[in-house]
C-alpha positions as MATLAB code, in Angstrom:
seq = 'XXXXXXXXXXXXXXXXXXXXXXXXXXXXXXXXXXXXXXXXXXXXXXXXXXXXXXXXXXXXXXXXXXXXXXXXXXXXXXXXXXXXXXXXXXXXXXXXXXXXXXXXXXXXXXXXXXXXXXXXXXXXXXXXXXXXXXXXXXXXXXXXXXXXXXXXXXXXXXXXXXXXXXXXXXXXXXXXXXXXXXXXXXXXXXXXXXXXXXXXXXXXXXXXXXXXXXXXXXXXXXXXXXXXXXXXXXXXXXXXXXXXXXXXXXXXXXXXXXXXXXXXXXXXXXXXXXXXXXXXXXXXXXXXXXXXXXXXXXXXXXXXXXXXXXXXXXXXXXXXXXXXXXXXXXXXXXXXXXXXXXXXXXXXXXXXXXXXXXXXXXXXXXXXXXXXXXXXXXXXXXXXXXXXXXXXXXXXXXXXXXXXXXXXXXXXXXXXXXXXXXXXXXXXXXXXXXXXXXXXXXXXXXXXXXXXXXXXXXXXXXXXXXXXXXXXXXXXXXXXXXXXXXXXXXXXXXXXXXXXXXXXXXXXXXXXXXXXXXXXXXXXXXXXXXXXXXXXXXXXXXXXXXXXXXXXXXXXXX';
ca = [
       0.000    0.000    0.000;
       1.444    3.094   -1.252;
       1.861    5.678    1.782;
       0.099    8.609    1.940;
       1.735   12.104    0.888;
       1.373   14.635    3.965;
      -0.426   17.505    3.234;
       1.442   20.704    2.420;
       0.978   24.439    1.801;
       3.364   25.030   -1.210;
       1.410   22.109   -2.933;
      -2.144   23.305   -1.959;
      -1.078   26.791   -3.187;
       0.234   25.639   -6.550;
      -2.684   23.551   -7.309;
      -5.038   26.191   -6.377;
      -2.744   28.016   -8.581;
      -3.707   25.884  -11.377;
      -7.326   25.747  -10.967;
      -7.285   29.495  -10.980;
      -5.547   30.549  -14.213;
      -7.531   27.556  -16.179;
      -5.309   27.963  -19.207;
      -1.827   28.947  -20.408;
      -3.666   32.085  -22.279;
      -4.406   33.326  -19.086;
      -1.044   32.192  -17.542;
       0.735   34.884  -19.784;
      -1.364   37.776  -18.793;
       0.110   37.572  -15.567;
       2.486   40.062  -14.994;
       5.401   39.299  -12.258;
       3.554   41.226   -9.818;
       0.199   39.135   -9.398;
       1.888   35.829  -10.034;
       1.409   35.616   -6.299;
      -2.229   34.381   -6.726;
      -2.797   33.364   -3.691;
      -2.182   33.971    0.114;
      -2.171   31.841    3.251;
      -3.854   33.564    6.247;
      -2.098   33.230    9.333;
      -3.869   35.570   11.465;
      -6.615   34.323   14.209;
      -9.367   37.145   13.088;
      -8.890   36.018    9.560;
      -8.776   32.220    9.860;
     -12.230   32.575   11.499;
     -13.753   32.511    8.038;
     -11.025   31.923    5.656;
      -7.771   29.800    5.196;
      -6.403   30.886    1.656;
      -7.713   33.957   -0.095;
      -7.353   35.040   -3.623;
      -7.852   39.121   -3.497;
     -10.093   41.523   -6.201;
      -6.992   42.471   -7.114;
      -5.637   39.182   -8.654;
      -9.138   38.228   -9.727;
      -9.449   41.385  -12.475;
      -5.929   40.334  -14.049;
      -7.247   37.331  -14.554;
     -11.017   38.187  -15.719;
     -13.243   40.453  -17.365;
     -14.963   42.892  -14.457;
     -13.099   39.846  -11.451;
     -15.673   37.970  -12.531;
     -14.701   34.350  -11.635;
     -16.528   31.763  -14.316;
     -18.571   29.377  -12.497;
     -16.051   26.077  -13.987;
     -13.141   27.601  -12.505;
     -15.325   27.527   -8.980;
     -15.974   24.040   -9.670;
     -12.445   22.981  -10.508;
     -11.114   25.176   -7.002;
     -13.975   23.101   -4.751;
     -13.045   19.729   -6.382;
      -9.633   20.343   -6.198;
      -7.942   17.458   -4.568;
      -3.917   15.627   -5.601;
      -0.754   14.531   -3.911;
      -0.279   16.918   -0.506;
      -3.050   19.189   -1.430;
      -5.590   20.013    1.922;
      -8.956   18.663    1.400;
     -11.429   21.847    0.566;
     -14.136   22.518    2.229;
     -16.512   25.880    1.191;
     -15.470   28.541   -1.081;
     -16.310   31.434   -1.730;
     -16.453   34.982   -3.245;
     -16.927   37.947   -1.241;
     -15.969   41.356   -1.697;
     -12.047   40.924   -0.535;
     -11.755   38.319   -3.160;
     -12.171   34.350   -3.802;
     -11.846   32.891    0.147;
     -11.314   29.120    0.337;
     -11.768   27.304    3.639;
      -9.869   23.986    4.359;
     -12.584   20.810    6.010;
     -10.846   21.251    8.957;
     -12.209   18.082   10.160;
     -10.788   15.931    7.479;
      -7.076   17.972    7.511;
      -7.239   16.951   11.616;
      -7.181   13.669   10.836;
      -5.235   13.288    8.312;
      -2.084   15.197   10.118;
      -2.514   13.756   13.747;
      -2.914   10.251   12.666;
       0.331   10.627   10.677;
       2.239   13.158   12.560;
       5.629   11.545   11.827;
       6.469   13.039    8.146;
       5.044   16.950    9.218;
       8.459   16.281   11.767;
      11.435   15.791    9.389;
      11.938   17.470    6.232;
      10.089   16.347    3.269;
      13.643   14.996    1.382;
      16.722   13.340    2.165;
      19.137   15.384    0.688;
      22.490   14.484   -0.314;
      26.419   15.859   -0.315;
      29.116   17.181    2.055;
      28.979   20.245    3.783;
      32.131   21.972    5.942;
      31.323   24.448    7.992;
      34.356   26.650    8.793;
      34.290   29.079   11.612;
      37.447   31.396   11.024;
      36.616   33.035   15.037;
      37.770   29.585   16.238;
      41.002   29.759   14.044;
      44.022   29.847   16.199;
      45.565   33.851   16.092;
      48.643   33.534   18.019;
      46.914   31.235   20.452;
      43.977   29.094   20.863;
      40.965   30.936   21.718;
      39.490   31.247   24.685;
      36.317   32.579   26.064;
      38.261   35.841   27.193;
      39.275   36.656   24.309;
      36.244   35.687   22.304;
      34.184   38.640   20.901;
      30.605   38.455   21.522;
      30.376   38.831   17.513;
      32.512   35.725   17.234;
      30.235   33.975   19.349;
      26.920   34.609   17.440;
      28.748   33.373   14.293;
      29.748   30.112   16.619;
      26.095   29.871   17.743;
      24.876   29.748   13.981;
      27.302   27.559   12.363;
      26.645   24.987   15.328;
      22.861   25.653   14.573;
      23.330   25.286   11.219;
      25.051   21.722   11.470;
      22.429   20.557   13.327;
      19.808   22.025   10.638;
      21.628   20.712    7.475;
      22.284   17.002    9.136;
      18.540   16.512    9.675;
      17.907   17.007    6.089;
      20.487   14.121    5.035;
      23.805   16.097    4.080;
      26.969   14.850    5.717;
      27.879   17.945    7.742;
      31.890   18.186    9.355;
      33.616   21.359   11.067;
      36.854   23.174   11.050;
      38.617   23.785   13.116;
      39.191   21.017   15.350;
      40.590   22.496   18.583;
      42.792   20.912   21.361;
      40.943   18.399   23.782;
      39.900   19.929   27.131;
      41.416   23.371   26.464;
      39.173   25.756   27.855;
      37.250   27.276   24.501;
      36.128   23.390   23.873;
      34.988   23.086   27.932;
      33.077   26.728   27.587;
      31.462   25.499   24.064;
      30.310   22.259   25.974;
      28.189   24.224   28.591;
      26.290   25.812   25.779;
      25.894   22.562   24.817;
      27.931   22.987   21.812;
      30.091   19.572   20.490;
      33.002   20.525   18.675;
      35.496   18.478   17.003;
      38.933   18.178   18.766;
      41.690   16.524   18.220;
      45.077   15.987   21.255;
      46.937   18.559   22.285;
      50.128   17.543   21.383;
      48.776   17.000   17.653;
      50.441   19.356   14.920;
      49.582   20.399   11.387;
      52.864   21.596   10.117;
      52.929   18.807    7.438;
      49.890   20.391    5.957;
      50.690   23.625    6.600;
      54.473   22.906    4.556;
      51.861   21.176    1.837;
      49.337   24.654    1.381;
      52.720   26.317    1.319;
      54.288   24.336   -1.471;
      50.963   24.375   -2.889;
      50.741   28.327   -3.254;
      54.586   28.583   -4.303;
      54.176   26.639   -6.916;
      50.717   28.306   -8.452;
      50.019   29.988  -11.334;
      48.466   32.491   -9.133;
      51.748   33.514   -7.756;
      52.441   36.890   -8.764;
      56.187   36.981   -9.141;
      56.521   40.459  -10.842;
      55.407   42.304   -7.497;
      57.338   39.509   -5.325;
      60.341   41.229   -7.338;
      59.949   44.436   -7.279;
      59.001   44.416   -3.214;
      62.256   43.058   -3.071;
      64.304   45.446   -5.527;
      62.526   47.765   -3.320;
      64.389   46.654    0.068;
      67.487   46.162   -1.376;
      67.451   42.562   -1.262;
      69.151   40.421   -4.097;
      67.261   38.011   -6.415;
      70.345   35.352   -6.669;
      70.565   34.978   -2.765;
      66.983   33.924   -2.605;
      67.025   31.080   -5.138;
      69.603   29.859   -2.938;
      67.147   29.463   -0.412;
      66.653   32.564    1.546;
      63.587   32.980    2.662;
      61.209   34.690    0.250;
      57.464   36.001    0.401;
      54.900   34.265   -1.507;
      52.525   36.638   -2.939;
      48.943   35.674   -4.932;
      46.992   37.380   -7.180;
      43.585   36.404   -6.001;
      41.675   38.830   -8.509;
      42.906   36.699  -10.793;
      41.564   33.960   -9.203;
      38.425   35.181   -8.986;
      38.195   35.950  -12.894;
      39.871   32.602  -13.534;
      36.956   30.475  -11.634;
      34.426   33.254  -12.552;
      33.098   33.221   -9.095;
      31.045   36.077   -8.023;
      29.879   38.355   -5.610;
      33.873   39.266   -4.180;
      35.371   42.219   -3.359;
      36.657   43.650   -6.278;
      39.210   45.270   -4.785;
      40.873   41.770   -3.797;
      44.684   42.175   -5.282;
      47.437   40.706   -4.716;
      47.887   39.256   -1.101;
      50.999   38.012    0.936;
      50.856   34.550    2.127;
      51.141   34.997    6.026;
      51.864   32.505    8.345;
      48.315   32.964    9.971;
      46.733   32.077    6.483;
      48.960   28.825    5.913;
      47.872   27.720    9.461;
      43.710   28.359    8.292;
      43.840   26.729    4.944;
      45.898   23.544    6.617;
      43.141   23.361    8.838;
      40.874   23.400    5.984;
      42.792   20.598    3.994;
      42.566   18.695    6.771;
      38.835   18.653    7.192;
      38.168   18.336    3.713;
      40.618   15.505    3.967;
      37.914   12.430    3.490;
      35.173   14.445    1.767;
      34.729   14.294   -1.761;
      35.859   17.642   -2.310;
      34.749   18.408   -5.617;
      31.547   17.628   -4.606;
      31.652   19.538   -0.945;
      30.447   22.772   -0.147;
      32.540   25.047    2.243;
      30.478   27.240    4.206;
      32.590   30.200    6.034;
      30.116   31.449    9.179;
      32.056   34.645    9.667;
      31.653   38.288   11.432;
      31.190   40.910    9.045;
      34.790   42.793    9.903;
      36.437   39.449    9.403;
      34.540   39.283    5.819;
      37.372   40.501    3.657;
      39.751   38.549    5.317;
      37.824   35.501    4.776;
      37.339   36.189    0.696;
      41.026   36.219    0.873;
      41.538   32.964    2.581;
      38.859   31.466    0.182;
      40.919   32.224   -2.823;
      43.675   31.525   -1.717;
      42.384   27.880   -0.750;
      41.120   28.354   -4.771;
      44.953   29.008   -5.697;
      46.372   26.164   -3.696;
      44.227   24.199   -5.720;
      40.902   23.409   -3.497;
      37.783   22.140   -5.488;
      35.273   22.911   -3.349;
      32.281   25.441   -3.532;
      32.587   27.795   -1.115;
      30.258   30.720    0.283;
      29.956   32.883    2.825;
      27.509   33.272    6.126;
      28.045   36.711    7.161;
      26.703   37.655   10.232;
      26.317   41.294   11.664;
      27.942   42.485   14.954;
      26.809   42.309   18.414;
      26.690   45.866   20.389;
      26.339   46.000   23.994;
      25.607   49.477   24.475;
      27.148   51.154   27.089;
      29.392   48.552   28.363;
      32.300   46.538   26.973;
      31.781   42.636   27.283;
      33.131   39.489   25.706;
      32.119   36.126   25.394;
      32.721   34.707   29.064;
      31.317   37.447   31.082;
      28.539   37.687   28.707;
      27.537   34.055   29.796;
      28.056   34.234   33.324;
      26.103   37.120   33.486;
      22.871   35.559   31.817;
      23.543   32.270   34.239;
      23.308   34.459   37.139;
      20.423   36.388   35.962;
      18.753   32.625   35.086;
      19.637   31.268   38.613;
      18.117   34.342   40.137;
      14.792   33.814   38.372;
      14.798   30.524   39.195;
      14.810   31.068   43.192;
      12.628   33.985   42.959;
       9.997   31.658   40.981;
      10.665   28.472   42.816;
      12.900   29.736   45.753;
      14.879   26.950   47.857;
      14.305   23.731   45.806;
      16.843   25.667   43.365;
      19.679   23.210   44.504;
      21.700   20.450   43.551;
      22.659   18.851   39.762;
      19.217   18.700   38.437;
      18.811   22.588   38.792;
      21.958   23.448   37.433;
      21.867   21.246   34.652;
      18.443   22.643   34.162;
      19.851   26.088   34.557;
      22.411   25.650   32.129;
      20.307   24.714   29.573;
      18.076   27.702   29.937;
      20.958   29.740   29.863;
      21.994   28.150   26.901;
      18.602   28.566   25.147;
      18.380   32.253   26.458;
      22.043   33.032   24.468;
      20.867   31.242   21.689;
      17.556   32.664   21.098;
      18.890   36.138   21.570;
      22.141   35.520   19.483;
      20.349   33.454   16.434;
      16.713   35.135   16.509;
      17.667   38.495   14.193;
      18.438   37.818   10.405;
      22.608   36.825   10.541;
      23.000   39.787    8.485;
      21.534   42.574   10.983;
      22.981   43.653   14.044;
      22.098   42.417   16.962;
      21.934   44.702   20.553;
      21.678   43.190   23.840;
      20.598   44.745   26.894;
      23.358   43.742   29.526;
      22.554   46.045   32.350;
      22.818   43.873   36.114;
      19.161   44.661   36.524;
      17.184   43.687   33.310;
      17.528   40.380   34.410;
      16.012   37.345   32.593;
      12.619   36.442   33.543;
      10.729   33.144   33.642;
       7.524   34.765   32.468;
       6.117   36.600   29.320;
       7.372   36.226   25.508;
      10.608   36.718   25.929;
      12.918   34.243   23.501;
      14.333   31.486   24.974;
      12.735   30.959   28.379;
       9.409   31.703   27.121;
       9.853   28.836   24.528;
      11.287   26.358   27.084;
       8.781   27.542   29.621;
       5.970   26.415   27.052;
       7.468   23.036   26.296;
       7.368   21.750   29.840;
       4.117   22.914   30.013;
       3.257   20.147   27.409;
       5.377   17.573   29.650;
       3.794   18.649   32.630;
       0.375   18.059   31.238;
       1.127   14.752   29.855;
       2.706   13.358   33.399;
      -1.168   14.537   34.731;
      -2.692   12.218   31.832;
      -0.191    9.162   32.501;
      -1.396    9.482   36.496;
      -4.699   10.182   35.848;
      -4.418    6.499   33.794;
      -2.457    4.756   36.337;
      -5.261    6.182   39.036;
      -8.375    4.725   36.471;
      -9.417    8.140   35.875;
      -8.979    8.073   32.469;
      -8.427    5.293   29.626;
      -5.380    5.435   27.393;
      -5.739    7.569   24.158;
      -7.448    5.039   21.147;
      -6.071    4.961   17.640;
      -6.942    8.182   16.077;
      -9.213    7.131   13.373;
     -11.705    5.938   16.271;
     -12.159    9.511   17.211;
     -14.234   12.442   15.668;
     -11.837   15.593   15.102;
     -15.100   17.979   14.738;
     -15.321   17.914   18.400;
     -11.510   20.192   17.434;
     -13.586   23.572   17.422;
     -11.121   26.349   19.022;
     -10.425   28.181   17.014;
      -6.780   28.014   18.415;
      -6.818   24.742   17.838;
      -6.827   25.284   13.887;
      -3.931   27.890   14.347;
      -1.782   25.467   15.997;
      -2.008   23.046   12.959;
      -2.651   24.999   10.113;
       0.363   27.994   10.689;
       2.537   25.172   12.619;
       2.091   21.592   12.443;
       1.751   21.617    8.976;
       3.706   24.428    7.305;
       6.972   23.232    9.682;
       8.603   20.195    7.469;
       8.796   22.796    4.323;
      10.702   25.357    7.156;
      12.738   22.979    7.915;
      13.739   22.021    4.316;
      14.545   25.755    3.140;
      17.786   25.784    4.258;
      18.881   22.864    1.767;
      16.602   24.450   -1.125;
      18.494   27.524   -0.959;
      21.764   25.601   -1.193;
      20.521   24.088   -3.886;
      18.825   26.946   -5.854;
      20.204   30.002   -5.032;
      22.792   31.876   -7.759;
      26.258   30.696   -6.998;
      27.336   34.234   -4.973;
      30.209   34.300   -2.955;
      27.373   35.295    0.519;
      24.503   32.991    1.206;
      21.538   33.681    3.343;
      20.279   30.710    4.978;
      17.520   32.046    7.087;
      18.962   31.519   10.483;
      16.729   32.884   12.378;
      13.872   31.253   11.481;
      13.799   28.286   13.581;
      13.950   30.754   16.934;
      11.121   33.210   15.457;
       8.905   29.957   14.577;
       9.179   28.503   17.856;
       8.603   32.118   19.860;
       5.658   32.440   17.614;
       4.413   28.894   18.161;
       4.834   29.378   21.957;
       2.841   32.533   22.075;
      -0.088   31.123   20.161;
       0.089   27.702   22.501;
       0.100   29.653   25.465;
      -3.013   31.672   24.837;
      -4.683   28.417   23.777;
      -3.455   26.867   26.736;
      -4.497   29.464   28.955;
      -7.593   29.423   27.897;
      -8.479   25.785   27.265;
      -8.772   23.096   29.827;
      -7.460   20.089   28.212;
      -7.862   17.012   30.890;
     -11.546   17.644   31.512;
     -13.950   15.898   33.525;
     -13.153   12.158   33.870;
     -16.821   11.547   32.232;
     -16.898    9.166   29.335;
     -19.138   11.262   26.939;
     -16.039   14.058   27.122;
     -13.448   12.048   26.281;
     -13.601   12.046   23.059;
     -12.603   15.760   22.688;
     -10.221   15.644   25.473;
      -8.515   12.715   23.401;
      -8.664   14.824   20.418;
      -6.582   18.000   21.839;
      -4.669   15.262   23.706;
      -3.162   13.880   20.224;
      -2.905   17.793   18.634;
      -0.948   18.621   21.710;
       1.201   15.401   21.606;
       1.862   16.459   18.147;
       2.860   19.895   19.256;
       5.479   18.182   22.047;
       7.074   16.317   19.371;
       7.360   19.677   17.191;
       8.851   21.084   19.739;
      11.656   18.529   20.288;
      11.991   18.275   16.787;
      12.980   22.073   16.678;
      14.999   22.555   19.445;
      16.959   19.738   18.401;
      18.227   21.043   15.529;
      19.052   24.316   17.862;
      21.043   21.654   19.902;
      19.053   22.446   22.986;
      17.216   19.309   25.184;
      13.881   19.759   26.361;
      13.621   20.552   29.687;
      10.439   18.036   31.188;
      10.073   20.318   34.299;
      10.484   23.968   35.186;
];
């Protein structure tokens, strides 16, 4: 038996696409600017009477006086194919053509087969490296001292971004591995970040000699300069080819015409191979090591001060001879207004500020592991959702003042969204005791029950603008990769995962608030209660499913 395909917004859309412009005649009329023929409501005023809505304004491009013809009514309330919601009533009103979804028959077709609304819709393949030139060693290794809270954010996202691109099949790998148990790799753990390491005593110099033969033997190198720098110091030609020591200078504009790659700096020149450079693109060899490099893409998560500096160490990866697409993830800097802070004090500070919310909420049981591992991770999720919640590109200001604290209550990022997830675990532990205490039976197989009983309307928000629409969010990162013109900067939507969830957990919470869910242990209400019981279970899943790919653990209490 063939499985069913889940249902899905871009393919309801496009089909009601179809049904609307009837024939390619029509198609052409379209200019660019009404090809968008239809719109998804997302709103809780409009969804009251309408889930998709084709305005006036589309209607009289595509007919004499917006008139629609009755066939094309027909085809839109027949409509029906592979992912496409069931319709229910349509029809026109003075805003345009409104089509409502049967809400009853989209219930059961998503909670009796949550699984595939949880994972993205494809298993994609290839290699990804995600390069994050802030952990690149300088002089020495980092550490969380001298970590910039800009470097951090771009740390944050190209951890969240591994996590994002393995779920949707590709083979994801990081550089650069830094020294086991150094302090950088212990202060990445507690944000519950896994990087790769390798011993301390372990050295790169044979790949660093490699990139350096590599580059002195290119046809990048631009001798002529190399020459006249020289001439220019006094220094003579014939002792070099002895073996003096001599600079190694490439002409990475060249490059960049060469491999017709776009979207660099133009005024990229010629650049002196630095010892800094050699130490970054051995790093990069050796990640790309066991990857099919010519296959690979290389994707360089980097500050936007450090951008320049990373088009040159792309190139001149290009000029030792690497095969590997390569973009860049640049991500906007972090201001702290007032105050001058870097990565390790930033931390500490939001772990006190969690710890004190925590005893002022739930005063003296605040103590021993379970707290502060619970701590930690709401610290964690707090960094993250204010680090990784504005577009990578934009800046991003914190307020860091001792008293603004971090509060367990209201909308506010992180905690909010963790908050809202134990609520879901909390309410579940009720159901499993009610069971054990014969207050309730266990939840039947969902096609026993009737989903009309799901009337909310905050019910219908929860599945229509999250449940369903969340597989396709989590696929856009890959589809970008995939589609978008082969620029040197990418924008993979970082923040999109964090502004999902904050949204989710303000629309659950008002529902929640509002509905009680374990009703009366009375036979003739169980039905209902067993209905929001299996859109909520849904919902718990959603959420793990999205905070895993932010690397963050559920929290079952708080």
């Amino acid at each position: 038996m063939e499985e069913a395909v889940p249902f899905s917004i871009v393919s309801t859309v496009k089909a009601l696409s179809r049904a609307l412009r009837r024939d390619a005649e029509h198609e052409a009329e379209i200019s660019r600017e009404r090809e968008k023929l239809w719109f998804k409501e997302s709103s809780a005023k409009n969804l009251r009477n309408r889930d998709f809505l084709s305005p006036n304004t589309v209607l009289t491009t595509l007919y004499a006086d917006g008139k629609v013809p009755s066939d094309v009514l027909s085809g839109v309330r027949s409509l029906h194919g592979s992912g496409v919601l069931p319709i229910g009533a349509t029809e026109v009103t003075a805003e345009g053509l409104r089509v409502c979804v049967d809400r009853c028959a989209a219930f059961k077709g998503v909670l009796c087969g949550i699984t595939p609304y949880l994972t993205p819709p494809a298993q994609r393949q290839g290699c990804i490296l995600i390069n994050c030139p802030a952990l690149h060693t300088k002089q020495t290794t980092p550490s969380p001292d001298t970590l910039a809270l800009g470097q951090l954010r771009t740390v944050l996202i190209a951890d969240h971004l591994g996590a994002h691109l393995r779920r949707q099949g590709y083979t994801v790998s990081f550089c650069p591995a830094l020294p086991q148990d150094s302090d950088i790799v212990n202060f990445l753990k507690t944000l519950g970040i896994d990087w790769p390491t390798v011993p301390v005593s372990w050295t790169n110099e044979d790949r660093e000699e490699k990139m350096k033969k590599a580059l002195e033997n290119s046809t990048y190198r631009d001798r002529e300069i190399e020459r006249g720098k020289r001439r220019s110091r006094g220094e003579k030609i014939e002792g070099e080819k002895r073996g003096i020591k001599e600079e190694v200078r490439i002409n990475l504009k060249q490059v960049v015409q060469d491999e017709n790659v776009q979207g660099y700096d133009p005024s990229l020149g010629s650049c002196t191979v630095q010892r800094e450079a050699l130490c970054h693109l051995a790093q990069l060899d050796s990640a790309t090591a066991d990857l099919p490099v010519s296959t690979a893409t290389a994707l360089h998560v980097t500050s936007c001060q450090d951008e320049f500096r990373q088009q040159q160490t792309a190139m001149l990866w290009r000029a030792a001879g690497a095969a590997a697409v390569q973009r860049l993830v640049i991500c906007g800097p972090v201001k702290t207004p007032g105050i001058q802070m870097n990565a390790a004090q930033y931390i500490q500070l939001r772990k006190a500020q969690m710890k004190e919310a925590s005893e002022m909420k739930y005063g003296e049981q605040v103590e021993g592991q379970t707290w502060d591992d619970i701590i930690r991770v709401m610290t964690s999720a707090t960094v993250r959702f204010e680090l990784l919640s504005t577009v990578h590109t934009s800046p991003v200001t914190l307020d860091v003042q001792r008293d603004s604290g971090v509060s367990t209550k209201g909308p506010r990022g992180g905690v909010f969204v963790m908050y809202n997830c134990a609520r879901l675990h909390t309410l579940f532990s009720s159901y499993e005791k009610g069971v054990e205490q014969g207050l309730y039976p266990e939840i039947p197989e969902g096609a026993e029950l009737d989903f009309s009983a799901l009337k909310e309307e905050g019910e219908w928000l929860l599945l229509f603008n999250y449940l369903i629409p969340f597989s396709e969010l989590l696929d856009q990162s890959g589809q970008i990769l995939e589609h978008e013109g082969g620029t040197a900067r990418v924008n993979l939507r970082t923040e999109q995962v964090c502004r999902f969830l904050v949204s989710l957990s303000k629309d659950f919470s008002s529902y929640y608030n509002r509905v009680h869910v374990l009703g009366e242990p009375l036979p003739h209400l169980f039905n209902q209660m067993f209905c929001r019981l299996l859109l909520l279970r849904a919902l718990r899943e959603l959420y793990h499913s999205a905070l895993d790919s932010l690397n963050l653990p559920p929290i079952p209490q708080l």
